[in-house]
Amino acid sequence: MPYRPMPFALETERLTLQLWEESDAAGYRQLVGERGDEMPTLEGALDEIRGARESAPGRGIHLMTLRRRGDHEFLGYCGLIIGRASIDEPEIAYELLRSAHGRGYATEAGAAIVEAARVTGRTRLWSTVATWNTPSFRVLEKLGFRRDRTTPGENGDVVWNVLDL
Ligand SMILES: CC(C)(COP(=O)(O)OP(=O)(O)OC[C@H]1O[C@@H](n2cnc3c(N)ncnc32)[C@H](O)[C@@H]1OP(=O)(O)O)[C@@H](O)C(=O)NCCC(=O)NCCS
């Protein structure tokens, strides 16, 4: 692979970003439930976490859990995924538990992920966002992304946002 791998741990002023742990299963289930999707079983959540841990080294990009520094409580995740884009120009993704919204955490974690993406040697990031998701557009705007185009998605239109690193 022509890119350096993303690190497995990062720190920001207020947050610790790290690889998923099995103890994140309960928080992950809550996150999916808050999305309005069917909550995975504990075993299903553990399988996903184990899968994420196993695939991260080979892929070189991954999602990282968010916690307040010095606190083990799971707040959500942020990181890079292929998503609708590509391994060369991946998508930034983030999702936080409702109780953690509105404190600037997505933007703070996103800024660390953007910098980590730059260090891998990549030159461009994407983010695809449903047209109704105002908070997500605001996070992207604060990170320096610009709107590129809109395409139809499975559940409505999707806006492609781009950041040249
Ligand atoms: C999107 C999400 C990660 C943002 O997390 P967060 O930590 O609350 O984000 P931040 O606090 O860093 O920034 C949110 C910004 O949106 C703004 N915002 C929030 N709700 C808003 C609304 N209804 N209308 C306008 N602006 C809004 C906030 O004021 C803030 O901007 P500001 O700093 O200029 O005041 C969070 O809402 C979430 O997890 N949503 C569900 C999952 C999701 O949609 N993920 C993204 C998929 S593309």
PDB file of C-alpha atoms and ligand atoms in Angstrom:
ATOM      1  CA  MET A   1       0.000   0.000   0.000  1.00  0.00           C
ATOM      2  CA  PRO A   2       1.419   3.423  -0.901  1.00  0.00           C
ATOM      3  CA  TYR A   3       0.085   5.072   2.273  1.00  0.00           C
ATOM      4  CA  ARG A   4       1.357   5.071   5.845  1.00  0.00           C
ATOM      5  CA  PRO A   5      -1.164   3.402   8.186  1.00  0.00           C
ATOM      6  CA  MET A   6      -3.306   5.540  10.478  1.00  0.00           C
ATOM      7  CA  PRO A   7      -2.213   5.340  14.124  1.00  0.00           C
ATOM      8  CA  PHE A   8      -4.243   3.177  16.526  1.00  0.00           C
ATOM      9  CA  ALA A   9      -4.402   5.899  19.180  1.00  0.00           C
ATOM     10  CA  LEU A  10      -4.648   9.696  19.060  1.00  0.00           C
ATOM     11  CA  GLU A  11      -5.199  12.411  21.634  1.00  0.00           C
ATOM     12  CA  THR A  12      -6.824  15.816  21.321  1.00  0.00           C
ATOM     13  CA  GLU A  13      -7.203  18.541  23.909  1.00  0.00           C
ATOM     14  CA  ARG A  14     -10.222  16.796  25.514  1.00  0.00           C
ATOM     15  CA  LEU A  15     -10.482  13.379  23.864  1.00  0.00           C
ATOM     16  CA  THR A  16      -8.759  10.043  23.480  1.00  0.00           C
ATOM     17  CA  LEU A  17      -9.257   8.206  20.186  1.00  0.00           C
ATOM     18  CA  GLN A  18      -8.405   4.509  20.111  1.00  0.00           C
ATOM     19  CA  LEU A  19      -9.205   1.137  18.580  1.00  0.00           C
ATOM     20  CA  TRP A  20     -12.498  -0.500  19.547  1.00  0.00           C
ATOM     21  CA  GLU A  21     -12.482  -2.685  22.657  1.00  0.00           C
ATOM     22  CA  GLU A  22     -14.923  -5.457  23.557  1.00  0.00           C
ATOM     23  CA  SER A  23     -16.038  -3.318  26.525  1.00  0.00           C
ATOM     24  CA  ASP A  24     -17.427  -0.800  23.970  1.00  0.00           C
ATOM     25  CA  ALA A  25     -20.147  -3.279  22.958  1.00  0.00           C
ATOM     26  CA  ALA A  26     -22.827  -1.808  25.256  1.00  0.00           C
ATOM     27  CA  GLY A  27     -22.112   1.749  24.085  1.00  0.00           C
ATOM     28  CA  TYR A  28     -22.118   0.646  20.473  1.00  0.00           C
ATOM     29  CA  ARG A  29     -25.495  -1.082  20.900  1.00  0.00           C
ATOM     30  CA  GLN A  30     -26.917   2.104  22.429  1.00  0.00           C
ATOM     31  CA  LEU A  31     -25.560   4.171  19.522  1.00  0.00           C
ATOM     32  CA  VAL A  32     -27.250   1.937  16.949  1.00  0.00           C
ATOM     33  CA  GLY A  33     -30.477   2.041  18.965  1.00  0.00           C
ATOM     34  CA  GLU A  34     -30.387   5.854  19.114  1.00  0.00           C
ATOM     35  CA  ARG A  35     -30.042   5.852  15.300  1.00  0.00           C
ATOM     36  CA  GLY A  36     -33.474   4.248  15.199  1.00  0.00           C
ATOM     37  CA  ASP A  37     -32.088   0.992  13.829  1.00  0.00           C
ATOM     38  CA  GLU A  38     -32.626  -2.374  15.422  1.00  0.00           C
ATOM     39  CA  MET A  39     -30.134  -2.767  18.260  1.00  0.00           C
ATOM     40  CA  PRO A  40     -27.601  -5.552  17.587  1.00  0.00           C
ATOM     41  CA  THR A  41     -27.414  -8.373  20.094  1.00  0.00           C
ATOM     42  CA  LEU A  42     -24.477  -8.297  22.492  1.00  0.00           C
ATOM     43  CA  GLU A  43     -22.872 -11.161  20.566  1.00  0.00           C
ATOM     44  CA  GLY A  44     -23.485  -9.329  17.252  1.00  0.00           C
ATOM     45  CA  ALA A  45     -21.888  -6.154  18.622  1.00  0.00           C
ATOM     46  CA  LEU A  46     -18.894  -8.133  19.915  1.00  0.00           C
ATOM     47  CA  ASP A  47     -18.473  -9.775  16.501  1.00  0.00           C
ATOM     48  CA  GLU A  48     -18.444  -6.379  14.797  1.00  0.00           C
ATOM     49  CA  ILE A  49     -15.890  -5.049  17.279  1.00  0.00           C
ATOM     50  CA  ARG A  50     -13.635  -8.080  16.850  1.00  0.00           C
ATOM     51  CA  GLY A  51     -13.963  -7.725  13.059  1.00  0.00           C
ATOM     52  CA  ALA A  52     -13.031  -4.038  13.218  1.00  0.00           C
ATOM     53  CA  ARG A  53      -9.965  -4.791  15.358  1.00  0.00           C
ATOM     54  CA  GLU A  54      -8.823  -7.567  13.029  1.00  0.00           C
ATOM     55  CA  SER A  55      -9.278  -5.666   9.757  1.00  0.00           C
ATOM     56  CA  ALA A  56      -7.776  -2.350  10.903  1.00  0.00           C
ATOM     57  CA  PRO A  57      -4.052  -3.229  10.491  1.00  0.00           C
ATOM     58  CA  GLY A  58      -4.444  -4.625   6.968  1.00  0.00           C
ATOM     59  CA  ARG A  59      -6.592  -1.765   5.705  1.00  0.00           C
ATOM     60  CA  GLY A  60      -4.576   1.095   7.192  1.00  0.00           C
ATOM     61  CA  ILE A  61      -7.709   3.194   7.868  1.00  0.00           C
ATOM     62  CA  HIS A  62     -10.290   2.609  10.599  1.00  0.00           C
ATOM     63  CA  LEU A  63     -12.873   4.082  12.926  1.00  0.00           C
ATOM     64  CA  MET A  64     -11.708   5.005  16.432  1.00  0.00           C
ATOM     65  CA  THR A  65     -13.710   5.229  19.632  1.00  0.00           C
ATOM     66  CA  LEU A  66     -14.008   8.555  21.446  1.00  0.00           C
ATOM     67  CA  ARG A  67     -13.659   9.049  25.202  1.00  0.00           C
ATOM     68  CA  ARG A  68     -12.920  12.023  27.388  1.00  0.00           C
ATOM     69  CA  ARG A  69      -9.268  11.991  28.405  1.00  0.00           C
ATOM     70  CA  GLY A  70      -8.850  10.056  31.625  1.00  0.00           C
ATOM     71  CA  ASP A  71     -12.357   8.548  31.384  1.00  0.00           C
ATOM     72  CA  HIS A  72     -13.287   5.126  29.970  1.00  0.00           C
ATOM     73  CA  GLU A  73     -16.899   5.993  29.043  1.00  0.00           C
ATOM     74  CA  PHE A  74     -17.677   5.354  25.343  1.00  0.00           C
ATOM     75  CA  LEU A  75     -18.932   8.523  23.609  1.00  0.00           C
ATOM     76  CA  GLY A  76     -19.021   7.419  19.973  1.00  0.00           C
ATOM     77  CA  TYR A  77     -16.593   7.069  17.099  1.00  0.00           C
ATOM     78  CA  CYS A  78     -14.796   8.986  14.390  1.00  0.00           C
ATOM     79  CA  GLY A  79     -12.434   7.838  11.672  1.00  0.00           C
ATOM     80  CA  LEU A  80     -11.933   6.926   8.053  1.00  0.00           C
ATOM     81  CA  ILE A  81     -13.942   4.415   6.031  1.00  0.00           C
ATOM     82  CA  ILE A  82     -14.142   3.477   2.358  1.00  0.00           C
ATOM     83  CA  GLY A  83     -17.924   4.030   2.467  1.00  0.00           C
ATOM     84  CA  ARG A  84     -19.166   5.332  -0.882  1.00  0.00           C
ATOM     85  CA  ALA A  85     -15.664   6.573  -1.755  1.00  0.00           C
ATOM     86  CA  SER A  86     -12.338   4.665  -2.013  1.00  0.00           C
ATOM     87  CA  ILE A  87      -9.285   3.536  -0.062  1.00  0.00           C
ATOM     88  CA  ASP A  88      -7.256   6.286  -1.804  1.00  0.00           C
ATOM     89  CA  GLU A  89      -9.811   9.010  -1.056  1.00  0.00           C
ATOM     90  CA  PRO A  90     -11.799   7.670   1.904  1.00  0.00           C
ATOM     91  CA  GLU A  91     -14.733   9.140   3.781  1.00  0.00           C
ATOM     92  CA  ILE A  92     -14.531  10.692   7.230  1.00  0.00           C
ATOM     93  CA  ALA A  93     -17.300   9.317   9.458  1.00  0.00           C
ATOM     94  CA  TYR A  94     -18.493  10.208  12.963  1.00  0.00           C
ATOM     95  CA  GLU A  95     -21.361   9.350  15.252  1.00  0.00           C
ATOM     96  CA  LEU A  96     -21.807  10.229  18.907  1.00  0.00           C
ATOM     97  CA  LEU A  97     -24.230   9.200  21.619  1.00  0.00           C
ATOM     98  CA  ARG A  98     -26.907  11.859  22.079  1.00  0.00           C
ATOM     99  CA  SER A  99     -25.641  12.625  25.568  1.00  0.00           C
ATOM    100  CA  ALA A 100     -22.303  13.713  24.018  1.00  0.00           C
ATOM    101  CA  HIS A 101     -23.739  15.995  21.295  1.00  0.00           C
ATOM    102  CA  GLY A 102     -23.290  19.748  21.240  1.00  0.00           C
ATOM    103  CA  ARG A 103     -19.918  19.993  22.937  1.00  0.00           C
ATOM    104  CA  GLY A 104     -17.729  20.248  19.840  1.00  0.00           C
ATOM    105  CA  TYR A 105     -16.477  16.672  20.221  1.00  0.00           C
ATOM    106  CA  ALA A 106     -17.201  15.612  16.603  1.00  0.00           C
ATOM    107  CA  THR A 107     -15.310  18.625  15.298  1.00  0.00           C
ATOM    108  CA  GLU A 108     -12.407  18.104  17.713  1.00  0.00           C
ATOM    109  CA  ALA A 109     -12.099  14.405  16.853  1.00  0.00           C
ATOM    110  CA  GLY A 110     -12.652  15.126  13.152  1.00  0.00           C
ATOM    111  CA  ALA A 111      -9.775  17.601  13.108  1.00  0.00           C
ATOM    112  CA  ALA A 112      -7.459  14.923  14.557  1.00  0.00           C
ATOM    113  CA  ILE A 113      -8.647  12.412  11.938  1.00  0.00           C
ATOM    114  CA  VAL A 114      -8.128  14.915   9.106  1.00  0.00           C
ATOM    115  CA  GLU A 115      -4.568  15.479  10.313  1.00  0.00           C
ATOM    116  CA  ALA A 116      -3.984  11.716  10.637  1.00  0.00           C
ATOM    117  CA  ALA A 117      -5.291  11.265   7.058  1.00  0.00           C
ATOM    118  CA  ARG A 118      -2.845  13.894   5.844  1.00  0.00           C
ATOM    119  CA  VAL A 119       0.017  12.070   7.575  1.00  0.00           C
ATOM    120  CA  THR A 120      -0.895   8.821   5.757  1.00  0.00           C
ATOM    121  CA  GLY A 121      -0.011  10.647   2.521  1.00  0.00           C
ATOM    122  CA  ARG A 122      -3.567  10.941   1.207  1.00  0.00           C
ATOM    123  CA  THR A 123      -4.500  14.104  -0.644  1.00  0.00           C
ATOM    124  CA  ARG A 124      -8.305  14.144  -0.494  1.00  0.00           C
ATOM    125  CA  LEU A 125     -11.138  13.139   1.855  1.00  0.00           C
ATOM    126  CA  TRP A 126     -14.862  12.841   1.238  1.00  0.00           C
ATOM    127  CA  SER A 127     -17.960  12.758   3.379  1.00  0.00           C
ATOM    128  CA  THR A 128     -21.418  11.807   2.122  1.00  0.00           C
ATOM    129  CA  VAL A 129     -24.242  13.303   4.157  1.00  0.00           C
ATOM    130  CA  ALA A 130     -28.025  13.100   3.904  1.00  0.00           C
ATOM    131  CA  THR A 131     -29.468  16.474   2.916  1.00  0.00           C
ATOM    132  CA  TRP A 132     -31.358  16.871   6.233  1.00  0.00           C
ATOM    133  CA  ASN A 133     -28.292  16.415   8.480  1.00  0.00           C
ATOM    134  CA  THR A 134     -27.544  20.026   9.433  1.00  0.00           C
ATOM    135  CA  PRO A 135     -25.258  19.211  12.408  1.00  0.00           C
ATOM    136  CA  SER A 136     -23.091  16.993  10.199  1.00  0.00           C
ATOM    137  CA  PHE A 137     -22.799  19.682   7.493  1.00  0.00           C
ATOM    138  CA  ARG A 138     -21.758  22.158  10.177  1.00  0.00           C
ATOM    139  CA  VAL A 139     -19.051  19.800  11.459  1.00  0.00           C
ATOM    140  CA  LEU A 140     -17.725  19.390   7.908  1.00  0.00           C
ATOM    141  CA  GLU A 141     -17.810  23.132   7.324  1.00  0.00           C
ATOM    142  CA  LYS A 142     -15.778  23.692  10.496  1.00  0.00           C
ATOM    143  CA  LEU A 143     -13.260  21.087   9.271  1.00  0.00           C
ATOM    144  CA  GLY A 144     -12.851  22.927   5.958  1.00  0.00           C
ATOM    145  CA  PHE A 145     -14.890  20.655   3.653  1.00  0.00           C
ATOM    146  CA  ARG A 146     -16.810  22.144   0.711  1.00  0.00           C
ATOM    147  CA  ARG A 147     -19.941  20.786  -0.988  1.00  0.00           C
ATOM    148  CA  ASP A 148     -19.133  19.076  -4.283  1.00  0.00           C
ATOM    149  CA  ARG A 149     -22.287  17.447  -5.689  1.00  0.00           C
ATOM    150  CA  THR A 150     -25.570  15.745  -4.786  1.00  0.00           C
ATOM    151  CA  THR A 151     -26.482  12.214  -5.864  1.00  0.00           C
ATOM    152  CA  PRO A 152     -29.492  10.008  -5.193  1.00  0.00           C
ATOM    153  CA  GLY A 153     -29.066   7.563  -2.298  1.00  0.00           C
ATOM    154  CA  GLU A 154     -31.114   4.623  -1.054  1.00  0.00           C
ATOM    155  CA  ASN A 155     -32.931   6.833   1.476  1.00  0.00           C
ATOM    156  CA  GLY A 156     -32.934  10.185  -0.330  1.00  0.00           C
ATOM    157  CA  ASP A 157     -30.353  12.538  -1.779  1.00  0.00           C
ATOM    158  CA  VAL A 158     -26.779  12.479  -0.524  1.00  0.00           C
ATOM    159  CA  VAL A 159     -24.417  15.447  -0.607  1.00  0.00           C
ATOM    160  CA  TRP A 160     -20.746  14.721  -1.371  1.00  0.00           C
ATOM    161  CA  ASN A 161     -18.408  17.004   0.565  1.00  0.00           C
ATOM    162  CA  VAL A 162     -14.702  17.159  -0.214  1.00  0.00           C
ATOM    163  CA  LEU A 163     -11.547  18.322   1.538  1.00  0.00           C
ATOM    164  CA  ASP A 164      -8.227  18.730  -0.268  1.00  0.00           C
ATOM    165  CA  LEU A 165      -5.551  17.922   2.269  1.00  0.00           C
TER     166      LEU A 165
HETATM  167  C1  LIG B   1     -23.278  14.909  13.558  1.00  0.00           C
HETATM  168  C2  LIG B   1     -22.772  14.730  14.993  1.00  0.00           C
HETATM  169  C3  LIG B   1     -21.635  13.720  15.007  1.00  0.00           C
HETATM  170  C4  LIG B   1     -22.239  16.087  15.512  1.00  0.00           C
HETATM  171  O1  LIG B   1     -21.620  15.868  16.767  1.00  0.00           O
HETATM  172  P1  LIG B   1     -21.322  17.072  17.788  1.00  0.00           P
HETATM  173  O2  LIG B   1     -20.195  16.672  18.663  1.00  0.00           O
HETATM  174  O3  LIG B   1     -22.598  17.506  18.416  1.00  0.00           O
HETATM  175  O4  LIG B   1     -20.820  18.204  16.755  1.00  0.00           O
HETATM  176  P2  LIG B   1     -20.081  19.571  17.128  1.00  0.00           P
HETATM  177  O5  LIG B   1     -20.532  20.009  18.491  1.00  0.00           O
HETATM  178  O6  LIG B   1     -18.632  19.407  16.873  1.00  0.00           O
HETATM  179  O7  LIG B   1     -20.661  20.548  16.012  1.00  0.00           O
HETATM  180  C5  LIG B   1     -22.050  20.547  15.704  1.00  0.00           C
HETATM  181  C6  LIG B   1     -22.397  21.872  15.051  1.00  0.00           C
HETATM  182  O8  LIG B   1     -23.707  21.767  14.478  1.00  0.00           O
HETATM  183  C7  LIG B   1     -24.523  22.796  15.008  1.00  0.00           C
HETATM  184  N1  LIG B   1     -25.895  22.297  15.067  1.00  0.00           N
HETATM  185  C8  LIG B   1     -26.346  21.266  15.779  1.00  0.00           C
HETATM  186  N2  LIG B   1     -27.660  21.081  15.557  1.00  0.00           N
HETATM  187  C9  LIG B   1     -28.029  22.035  14.653  1.00  0.00           C
HETATM  188  C10 LIG B   1     -29.247  22.362  14.020  1.00  0.00           C
HETATM  189  N3  LIG B   1     -30.361  21.679  14.230  1.00  0.00           N
HETATM  190  N4  LIG B   1     -29.249  23.415  13.150  1.00  0.00           N
HETATM  191  C11 LIG B   1     -28.123  24.122  12.911  1.00  0.00           C
HETATM  192  N5  LIG B   1     -26.914  23.835  13.480  1.00  0.00           N
HETATM  193  C12 LIG B   1     -26.877  22.809  14.354  1.00  0.00           C
HETATM  194  C13 LIG B   1     -23.944  23.084  16.378  1.00  0.00           C
HETATM  195  O9  LIG B   1     -24.362  24.343  16.848  1.00  0.00           O
HETATM  196  C14 LIG B   1     -22.452  23.033  16.032  1.00  0.00           C
HETATM  197  O10 LIG B   1     -22.023  24.163  15.318  1.00  0.00           O
HETATM  198  P3  LIG B   1     -21.314  25.448  16.032  1.00  0.00           P
HETATM  199  O11 LIG B   1     -20.033  24.942  16.632  1.00  0.00           O
HETATM  200  O12 LIG B   1     -21.129  26.408  14.940  1.00  0.00           O
HETATM  201  O13 LIG B   1     -22.255  25.921  17.128  1.00  0.00           O
HETATM  202  C15 LIG B   1     -23.905  14.252  15.944  1.00  0.00           C
HETATM  203  O14 LIG B   1     -25.006  15.103  15.790  1.00  0.00           O
HETATM  204  C16 LIG B   1     -24.328  12.819  15.667  1.00  0.00           C
HETATM  205  O15 LIG B   1     -23.725  11.877  16.165  1.00  0.00           O
HETATM  206  N6  LIG B   1     -25.389  12.664  14.874  1.00  0.00           N
HETATM  207  C17 LIG B   1     -25.897  11.337  14.543  1.00  0.00           C
HETATM  208  C18 LIG B   1     -24.962  10.583  13.627  1.00  0.00           C
HETATM  209  C19 LIG B   1     -24.658  11.326  12.346  1.00  0.00           C
HETATM  210  O16 LIG B   1     -25.509  12.011  11.790  1.00  0.00           O
HETATM  211  N7  LIG B   1     -23.415  11.178  11.879  1.00  0.00           N
HETATM  212  C20 LIG B   1     -22.969  11.809  10.638  1.00  0.00           C
HETATM  213  C21 LIG B   1     -23.434  11.039   9.451  1.00  0.00           C
HETATM  214  S1  LIG B   1     -22.931  11.861   7.947  1.00  0.00           S
END
